[in-house]
């Protein structure tokens, strides 16, 4: 299963883009510009699932640093530019409502988690490609 994030617009607070799964555009994305993952290919694994929290782990490629250093994406939510902390490199997904803000993030995340869960059960490898497609930076000094 191939997940791709195309980053399209960026400023000092947040970076907007969209996600596609196996080539089909699925949802909008927002990331904290100061903590976002670098462009590249990552492996995605289910980290855990409880009644209240479902988690994914994004594994860094071994050539970037230490082999398989995990970055945990603890949850996705509808939110603005305060989308992640410096501890968790998060990628928010959902329906775009205004620049930097999403809605229905938890619904979109649940659908994505279910697709990843089914792909893992089938034995598929799940990859995440992050591409800065336009590279427009607004508000930089």
Coordinates of N, CA, C and O in Angstrom, one line a residue:
X1 N 0.9 -1.2 0.0 CA 0.0 0.0 0.0 C 0.9 1.2 0.0 O 1.8 1.3 0.8
X2 N 0.7 2.1 -0.9 CA 1.5 3.3 -1.0 C 0.7 4.6 -0.6 O -0.3 4.9 -1.2
X3 N 1.2 5.3 0.4 CA 0.6 6.5 0.8 C 1.6 7.6 0.4 O 2.8 7.5 0.7
X4 N 1.1 8.7 -0.2 CA 1.9 9.8 -0.6 C 1.3 11.1 -0.1 O 0.1 11.3 -0.2
X5 N 2.2 11.9 0.5 CA 1.8 13.2 0.9 C 2.5 14.2 0.0 O 3.8 14.2 -0.1
X6 N 1.8 15.1 -0.7 CA 2.3 16.1 -1.5 C 2.1 17.4 -0.7 O 1.0 17.9 -0.5
X7 N 3.2 18.0 -0.3 CA 3.2 19.3 0.3 C 3.1 20.4 -0.7 O 4.0 20.4 -1.6
X8 N 2.2 21.3 -0.6 CA 1.9 22.3 -1.7 C 2.2 23.7 -1.2 O 2.7 24.5 -2.0
X9 N 1.8 24.1 0.0 CA 2.0 25.5 0.5 C 2.6 25.4 1.9 O 2.1 24.7 2.7
X10 N 3.6 26.3 2.1 CA 4.2 26.3 3.4 C 4.4 27.7 3.9 O 4.7 28.6 3.1
X11 N 4.3 27.9 5.2 CA 4.8 29.2 5.9 C 5.5 28.8 7.2 O 5.7 27.6 7.4
X12 N 5.8 29.8 8.0 CA 6.6 29.5 9.2 C 5.8 28.7 10.2 O 6.4 28.1 11.1
X13 N 4.4 28.7 10.2 CA 3.6 28.0 11.2 C 3.2 26.6 10.7 O 3.2 25.6 11.5
X14 N 2.7 26.5 9.5 CA 2.1 25.2 9.0 C 2.4 25.0 7.6 O 2.7 25.9 6.8
X15 N 2.3 23.7 7.2 CA 2.5 23.3 5.8 C 1.3 22.5 5.4 O 0.9 21.6 6.0
X16 N 0.6 23.0 4.3 CA -0.5 22.3 3.7 C -0.2 21.4 2.6 O 0.9 21.6 1.9
X17 N -1.0 20.4 2.4 CA -0.8 19.5 1.3 C -2.0 18.6 1.1 O -3.1 18.9 1.6
X18 N -1.8 17.5 0.4 CA -2.8 16.5 0.3 C -2.2 15.1 0.3 O -1.1 14.9 0.0
X19 N -3.1 14.1 0.6 CA -2.6 12.7 0.7 C -3.3 11.9 -0.4 O -4.5 12.1 -0.7
X20 N -2.5 11.0 -1.0 CA -3.1 10.1 -1.9 C -2.7 8.7 -1.4 O -1.7 8.5 -0.8
X21 N -3.6 7.7 -1.7 CA -3.4 6.3 -1.4 C -3.5 5.5 -2.7 O -4.5 5.6 -3.4
X22 N -2.4 4.8 -3.0 CA -2.3 4.1 -4.2 C -2.6 4.9 -5.4 O -3.3 4.5 -6.3
X23 N -2.2 6.2 -5.4 CA -2.4 7.1 -6.6 C -3.7 7.9 -6.6 O -3.9 8.7 -7.4
X24 N -4.6 7.6 -5.7 CA -5.9 8.3 -5.6 C -5.9 9.3 -4.5 O -5.7 9.0 -3.3
X25 N -6.2 10.6 -4.8 CA -6.3 11.7 -3.8 C -7.4 11.4 -2.8 O -8.5 11.1 -3.2
X26 N -7.0 11.4 -1.5 CA -8.0 11.1 -0.5 C -8.4 12.2 0.4 O -9.5 12.3 0.8
X27 N -7.4 13.0 0.9 CA -7.7 14.0 1.9 C -6.7 15.1 1.9 O -5.6 15.0 1.3
X28 N -6.9 16.2 2.7 CA -6.0 17.3 2.9 C -5.1 17.0 4.1 O -5.5 16.2 5.0
X29 N -3.9 17.6 4.1 CA -3.0 17.4 5.2 C -2.5 18.8 5.7 O -2.5 19.7 5.0
X30 N -2.2 18.9 7.0 CA -1.6 20.0 7.6 C -0.5 19.5 8.6 O -0.7 18.6 9.3
X31 N 0.7 20.1 8.5 CA 1.8 19.7 9.4 C 2.4 21.0 10.0 O 2.4 22.1 9.4
X32 N 3.0 20.8 11.2 CA 3.7 21.9 11.8 C 5.0 22.0 11.1 O 5.8 21.1 11.0
X33 N 5.3 23.2 10.5 CA 6.5 23.4 9.7 C 7.8 23.2 10.5 O 8.7 22.6 9.9
X34 N 7.8 23.5 11.7 CA 9.0 23.3 12.5 C 9.3 21.9 12.9 O 10.5 21.6 13.3
X35 N 8.3 21.0 12.9 CA 8.6 19.6 13.3 C 8.3 18.6 12.3 O 8.3 17.4 12.6
X36 N 8.0 19.0 11.0 CA 7.6 18.0 10.0 C 8.8 17.1 9.6 O 9.9 17.5 9.7
X37 N 8.4 15.9 9.2 CA 9.4 15.0 8.7 C 10.0 15.5 7.4 O 9.4 16.1 6.6
X38 N 11.3 15.1 7.1 CA 11.9 15.5 5.8 C 11.3 14.7 4.7 O 10.7 13.6 4.9
X39 N 11.4 15.2 3.5 CA 11.0 14.5 2.3 C 11.7 13.2 2.2 O 12.8 13.0 2.7
X40 N 11.0 12.1 1.8 CA 11.6 10.8 1.6 C 10.6 9.7 1.7 O 9.4 10.0 1.8
X41 N 11.1 8.5 1.8 CA 10.2 7.3 1.9 C 10.4 6.7 3.3 O 11.4 6.5 3.8
X42 N 9.2 6.4 3.9 CA 9.2 5.9 5.3 C 8.3 4.6 5.3 O 7.5 4.4 4.4
X43 N 8.6 3.8 6.2 CA 7.7 2.6 6.5 C 6.7 2.9 7.5 O 7.0 3.6 8.5
X44 N 5.5 2.4 7.3 CA 4.4 2.7 8.3 C 4.0 1.4 8.9 O 3.8 0.4 8.2
X45 N 3.9 1.4 10.2 CA 3.4 0.2 11.0 C 2.4 0.6 12.0 O 2.4 1.7 12.5
X46 N 1.5 -0.4 12.3 CA 0.6 -0.2 13.4 C 1.4 -0.3 14.7 O 2.1 -1.2 14.9
X47 N 1.2 0.7 15.5 CA 1.9 0.7 16.8 C 1.1 0.1 17.9 O 1.6 -0.6 18.8
X48 N -0.2 0.3 17.9 CA -1.0 -0.2 18.9 C -2.4 0.2 18.8 O -2.7 1.2 18.0
X49 N -3.3 -0.4 19.4 CA -4.7 -0.1 19.3 C -5.4 -0.4 20.7 O -5.3 -1.5 21.1
X50 N -6.0 0.6 21.2 CA -6.9 0.3 22.4 C -8.2 0.9 22.1 O -8.5 1.5 21.0
X51 N -9.1 0.8 23.0 CA -10.5 1.3 22.8 C -10.4 2.9 22.6 O -11.3 3.4 21.9
X52 N -9.5 3.5 23.2 CA -9.5 5.0 23.2 C -8.4 5.6 22.3 O -8.4 6.7 21.9
X53 N -7.4 4.8 21.9 CA -6.3 5.3 21.1 C -5.8 4.3 20.1 O -5.4 3.2 20.5
X54 N -5.7 4.8 18.9 CA -5.1 3.9 17.8 C -3.9 4.7 17.3 O -4.0 5.9 17.1
X55 N -2.7 4.0 17.2 CA -1.5 4.7 16.9 C -0.8 4.0 15.7 O -0.9 2.8 15.5
X56 N -0.1 4.9 15.0 CA 0.7 4.4 13.9 C 2.2 4.8 14.2 O 2.4 5.8 14.8
X57 N 3.1 4.1 13.7 CA 4.5 4.4 13.8 C 5.1 4.6 12.4 O 4.8 3.8 11.5
X58 N 5.8 5.8 12.2 CA 6.4 6.0 10.9 C 7.9 5.8 11.2 O 8.5 6.4 12.1
X59 N 8.5 4.9 10.5 CA 9.9 4.5 10.7 C 10.8 5.2 9.7 O 10.6 5.2 8.5
X60 N 11.8 5.9 10.3 CA 12.8 6.6 9.4 C 13.6 5.6 8.6 O 13.9 4.5 9.1
X61 N 13.9 5.9 7.4 CA 14.8 5.1 6.6 C 16.2 5.0 7.2 O 16.7 5.9 7.8
X62 N 16.8 3.8 7.2 CA 18.1 3.6 7.9 C 19.2 4.5 7.4 O 20.1 4.8 8.1
X63 N 19.2 5.0 6.2 CA 20.2 5.8 5.7 C 20.2 7.3 6.2 O 21.1 8.0 6.1
X64 N 19.0 7.6 6.9 CA 18.9 9.0 7.4 C 19.6 9.1 8.8 O 20.1 10.1 9.1
X65 N 19.5 8.1 9.6 CA 20.1 8.2 10.9 C 20.3 6.7 11.4 O 20.7 5.9 10.7
X66 N 19.9 6.5 12.6 CA 20.0 5.2 13.2 C 19.0 4.3 12.5 O 17.9 4.8 12.1
X67 N 19.2 3.0 12.3 CA 18.3 2.2 11.6 C 16.9 2.1 12.4 O 16.9 2.0 13.6
X68 N 15.9 2.3 11.6 CA 14.5 2.2 12.1 C 14.2 3.0 13.3 O 13.7 2.5 14.3
X69 N 14.5 4.3 13.3 CA 14.2 5.2 14.4 C 12.7 5.5 14.3 O 12.3 6.1 13.3
X70 N 11.8 5.1 15.2 CA 10.4 5.4 15.0 C 10.0 6.8 15.4 O 10.5 7.4 16.3
X71 N 9.2 7.4 14.6 CA 8.5 8.6 14.9 C 7.0 8.2 15.1 O 6.4 7.7 14.2
X72 N 6.4 8.5 16.2 CA 5.1 8.1 16.5 C 4.1 9.2 16.1 O 4.3 10.3 16.5
X73 N 3.1 8.8 15.3 CA 2.0 9.7 15.0 C 0.9 9.2 15.9 O 0.2 8.2 15.7
X74 N 0.7 9.9 17.0 CA -0.2 9.4 18.0 C -1.7 9.6 17.6 O -2.5 8.7 18.0
X75 N -2.0 10.7 17.0 CA -3.4 10.8 16.6 C -3.5 11.9 15.5 O -2.6 12.8 15.4
X76 N -4.5 11.9 14.8 CA -4.8 13.0 13.8 C -6.1 13.7 14.3 O -7.0 13.1 14.8
X77 N -6.2 15.0 14.0 CA -7.3 15.7 14.5 C -7.6 16.9 13.6 O -6.7 17.3 12.8
X78 N -8.8 17.4 13.6 CA -9.1 18.6 12.9 C -8.6 19.8 13.7 O -8.9 19.9 14.9
X79 N -7.7 20.6 13.2 CA -7.0 21.6 13.9 C -6.4 22.6 13.0 O -6.4 22.5 11.8
X80 N -5.8 23.6 13.6 CA -5.1 24.7 12.9 C -3.6 24.6 12.9 O -3.1 23.5 12.8
X81 N -2.9 25.7 13.1 CA -1.5 25.7 13.0 C -0.8 25.1 14.3 O 0.4 24.9 14.3
X82 N -1.5 24.8 15.3 CA -1.0 24.2 16.5 C -1.0 22.7 16.5 O -1.2 22.0 17.4
X83 N -0.8 22.1 15.3 CA -1.1 20.7 15.0 C -0.2 19.7 15.7 O -0.6 18.5 15.8
X84 N 1.0 20.0 16.1 CA 1.8 19.0 16.7 C 2.8 19.6 17.7 O 3.0 20.8 17.7
X85 N 3.3 18.8 18.6 CA 4.3 19.3 19.5 C 5.7 18.9 18.9 O 5.8 18.2 17.9
X86 N 6.7 19.4 19.6 CA 8.0 19.1 19.1 C 8.4 17.6 19.4 O 9.3 17.1 18.8
X87 N 7.6 17.0 20.3 CA 7.9 15.6 20.7 C 7.3 14.7 19.6 O 8.0 13.7 19.2
X88 N 6.1 14.9 19.1 CA 5.5 14.1 18.1 C 5.5 14.8 16.8 O 4.9 15.8 16.6
X89 N 6.1 14.1 15.8 CA 6.0 14.7 14.4 C 4.8 14.2 13.8 O 4.7 13.1 13.3
X90 N 3.7 15.0 13.9 CA 2.4 14.6 13.4 C 2.0 15.1 12.1 O 2.5 16.2 11.6
X91 N 1.2 14.4 11.4 CA 0.6 14.8 10.1 C -0.9 14.8 10.3 O -1.5 13.7 10.5
X92 N -1.5 15.9 10.3 CA -3.0 16.0 10.5 C -3.6 15.8 9.1 O -3.2 16.3 8.1
X93 N -4.7 15.0 9.2 CA -5.5 14.8 7.9 C -6.9 15.1 8.2 O -7.4 15.0 9.3
X94 N -7.6 15.5 7.2 CA -9.1 15.8 7.3 C -9.5 16.6 6.1 O -8.8 16.8 5.1
X95 N -10.7 17.2 6.1 CA -11.2 18.0 5.1 C -10.8 19.5 5.3 O -11.0 20.0 6.4
X96 N -10.3 20.1 4.3 CA -9.8 21.5 4.5 C -11.0 22.4 4.6 O -12.0 22.3 3.8
X97 N -11.0 23.4 5.5 CA -12.1 24.3 5.7 C -11.5 25.8 5.4 O -12.2 26.5 4.7
X98 N -10.4 26.1 5.9 CA -9.7 27.3 5.6 C -8.2 27.0 5.6 O -7.8 26.0 6.1
X99 N -7.3 27.9 5.1 CA -5.9 27.6 5.2 C -5.4 27.3 6.6 O -5.7 28.0 7.6
X100 N -4.8 26.1 6.7 CA -4.2 25.7 8.0 C -5.2 25.0 8.9 O -4.8 24.6 10.0
X101 N -6.5 24.8 8.5 CA -7.5 24.2 9.4 C -8.2 23.1 8.7 O -8.5 23.2 7.5
X102 N -8.5 22.0 9.4 CA -9.1 20.9 8.9 C -10.3 20.5 9.7 O -10.4 20.9 10.9
X103 N -11.3 19.8 9.2 CA -12.4 19.2 9.9 C -12.5 17.8 9.6 O -12.0 17.2 8.7
X104 N -13.3 17.1 10.5 CA -13.5 15.6 10.4 C -12.2 14.8 10.4 O -12.1 13.8 9.7
X105 N -11.2 15.3 11.1 CA -9.9 14.6 11.1 C -10.0 13.2 11.7 O -9.4 12.3 11.2
X106 N -10.8 13.0 12.8 CA -10.9 11.7 13.5 C -11.6 10.7 12.6 O -11.2 9.5 12.5
X107 N -12.6 11.1 11.8 CA -13.2 10.2 10.9 C -12.3 9.8 9.8 O -12.2 8.6 9.4
X108 N -11.5 10.7 9.2 CA -10.6 10.4 8.2 C -9.5 9.5 8.7 O -9.1 8.5 8.0
X109 N -9.0 9.8 9.9 CA -8.0 8.9 10.5 C -8.5 7.5 10.7 O -7.7 6.5 10.4
X110 N -9.7 7.3 11.2 CA -10.2 6.0 11.4 C -10.3 5.2 10.1 O -10.0 4.0 10.1
X111 N -10.7 5.8 9.0 CA -10.7 5.2 7.7 C -9.3 4.8 7.3 O -9.1 3.7 6.8
X112 N -8.3 5.7 7.5 CA -7.0 5.4 7.1 C -6.4 4.3 8.0 O -5.8 3.3 7.4
X113 N -6.7 4.3 9.3 CA -6.2 3.2 10.2 C -6.8 1.9 9.8 O -6.0 0.9 9.7
X114 N -8.1 1.8 9.4 CA -8.7 0.6 9.0 C -8.0 0.1 7.7 O -7.8 -1.1 7.6
X115 N -7.7 0.9 6.8 CA -7.1 0.5 5.5 C -5.7 0.0 5.8 O -5.3 -1.1 5.2
X116 N -5.0 0.6 6.7 CA -3.6 0.1 7.0 C -3.7 -1.2 7.7 O -2.9 -2.1 7.5
X117 N -4.6 -1.3 8.6 CA -4.8 -2.6 9.4 C -5.1 -3.7 8.4 O -4.5 -4.8 8.5
X118 N -6.0 -3.5 7.5 CA -6.3 -4.6 6.5 C -5.2 -4.9 5.6 O -4.9 -6.1 5.3
X119 N -4.4 -3.9 5.2 CA -3.2 -4.1 4.4 C -2.2 -4.9 5.1 O -1.6 -5.8 4.5
X120 N -2.0 -4.6 6.4 CA -1.0 -5.4 7.2 C -1.5 -6.9 7.3 O -0.7 -7.8 7.3
X121 N -2.8 -7.1 7.5 CA -3.3 -8.4 7.6 C -3.1 -9.2 6.4 O -2.9 -10.4 6.4
X122 N -3.1 -8.5 5.2 CA -2.9 -9.2 3.9 C -1.4 -9.4 3.7 O -1.0 -10.0 2.7
X123 N -0.5 -8.9 4.6 CA 0.9 -9.0 4.4 C 1.6 -8.0 3.5 O 2.7 -8.1 3.1
X124 N 0.8 -6.9 3.2 CA 1.4 -5.8 2.4 C 2.3 -4.9 3.1 O 2.1 -4.7 4.3
X125 N 3.3 -4.4 2.5 CA 4.2 -3.4 3.0 C 3.6 -2.1 2.8 O 3.1 -1.8 1.7
X126 N 3.6 -1.2 3.9 CA 2.9 0.1 3.8 C 4.1 1.1 3.8 O 4.9 1.2 4.7
X127 N 4.1 1.9 2.7 CA 5.1 3.0 2.6 C 4.4 4.4 2.6 O 3.3 4.5 2.1
X128 N 5.2 5.3 3.1 CA 4.7 6.7 3.1 C 5.8 7.5 2.4 O 7.0 7.5 2.8
X129 N 5.4 8.1 1.3 CA 6.4 9.0 0.5 C 5.9 10.4 0.8 O 4.7 10.8 0.7
X130 N 6.9 11.3 1.2 CA 6.6 12.7 1.4 C 7.3 13.5 0.4 O 8.6 13.4 0.2
X131 N 6.6 14.3 -0.4 CA 7.1 15.1 -1.5 C 6.7 16.5 -1.4 O 5.5 16.8 -1.2
X132 N 7.7 17.4 -1.4 CA 7.4 18.8 -1.5 C 7.2 19.2 -2.9 O 8.2 19.3 -3.7
X133 N 6.0 19.3 -3.4 CA 5.7 19.4 -4.8 C 5.8 20.8 -5.4 O 6.2 21.0 -6.5
X134 N 5.6 21.8 -4.6 CA 5.7 23.2 -5.0 C 6.8 24.0 -4.3 O 7.6 24.7 -4.9
X135 N 6.8 23.8 -3.0 CA 7.9 24.5 -2.2 C 7.7 25.9 -2.0 O 8.7 26.7 -1.9
X136 N 6.5 26.4 -2.1 CA 6.2 27.9 -1.9 C 6.3 28.1 -0.4 O 5.7 27.5 0.4
X137 N 7.2 29.1 0.0 CA 7.3 29.5 1.4 C 6.8 30.9 1.5 O 7.4 31.9 0.9
X138 N 5.8 31.1 2.3 CA 5.3 32.5 2.6 C 5.7 33.0 4.0 O 5.9 32.2 4.9
X139 N 5.9 34.2 4.1 CA 6.2 34.8 5.4 C 7.6 34.6 5.9 O 7.8 34.8 7.1
X140 N 8.5 34.2 5.1 CA 9.9 34.0 5.6 C 10.6 35.4 5.5 O 10.4 36.1 4.6
X141 N 11.4 35.6 6.5 CA 12.2 36.9 6.5 C 13.2 37.0 5.4 O 13.7 36.0 4.9

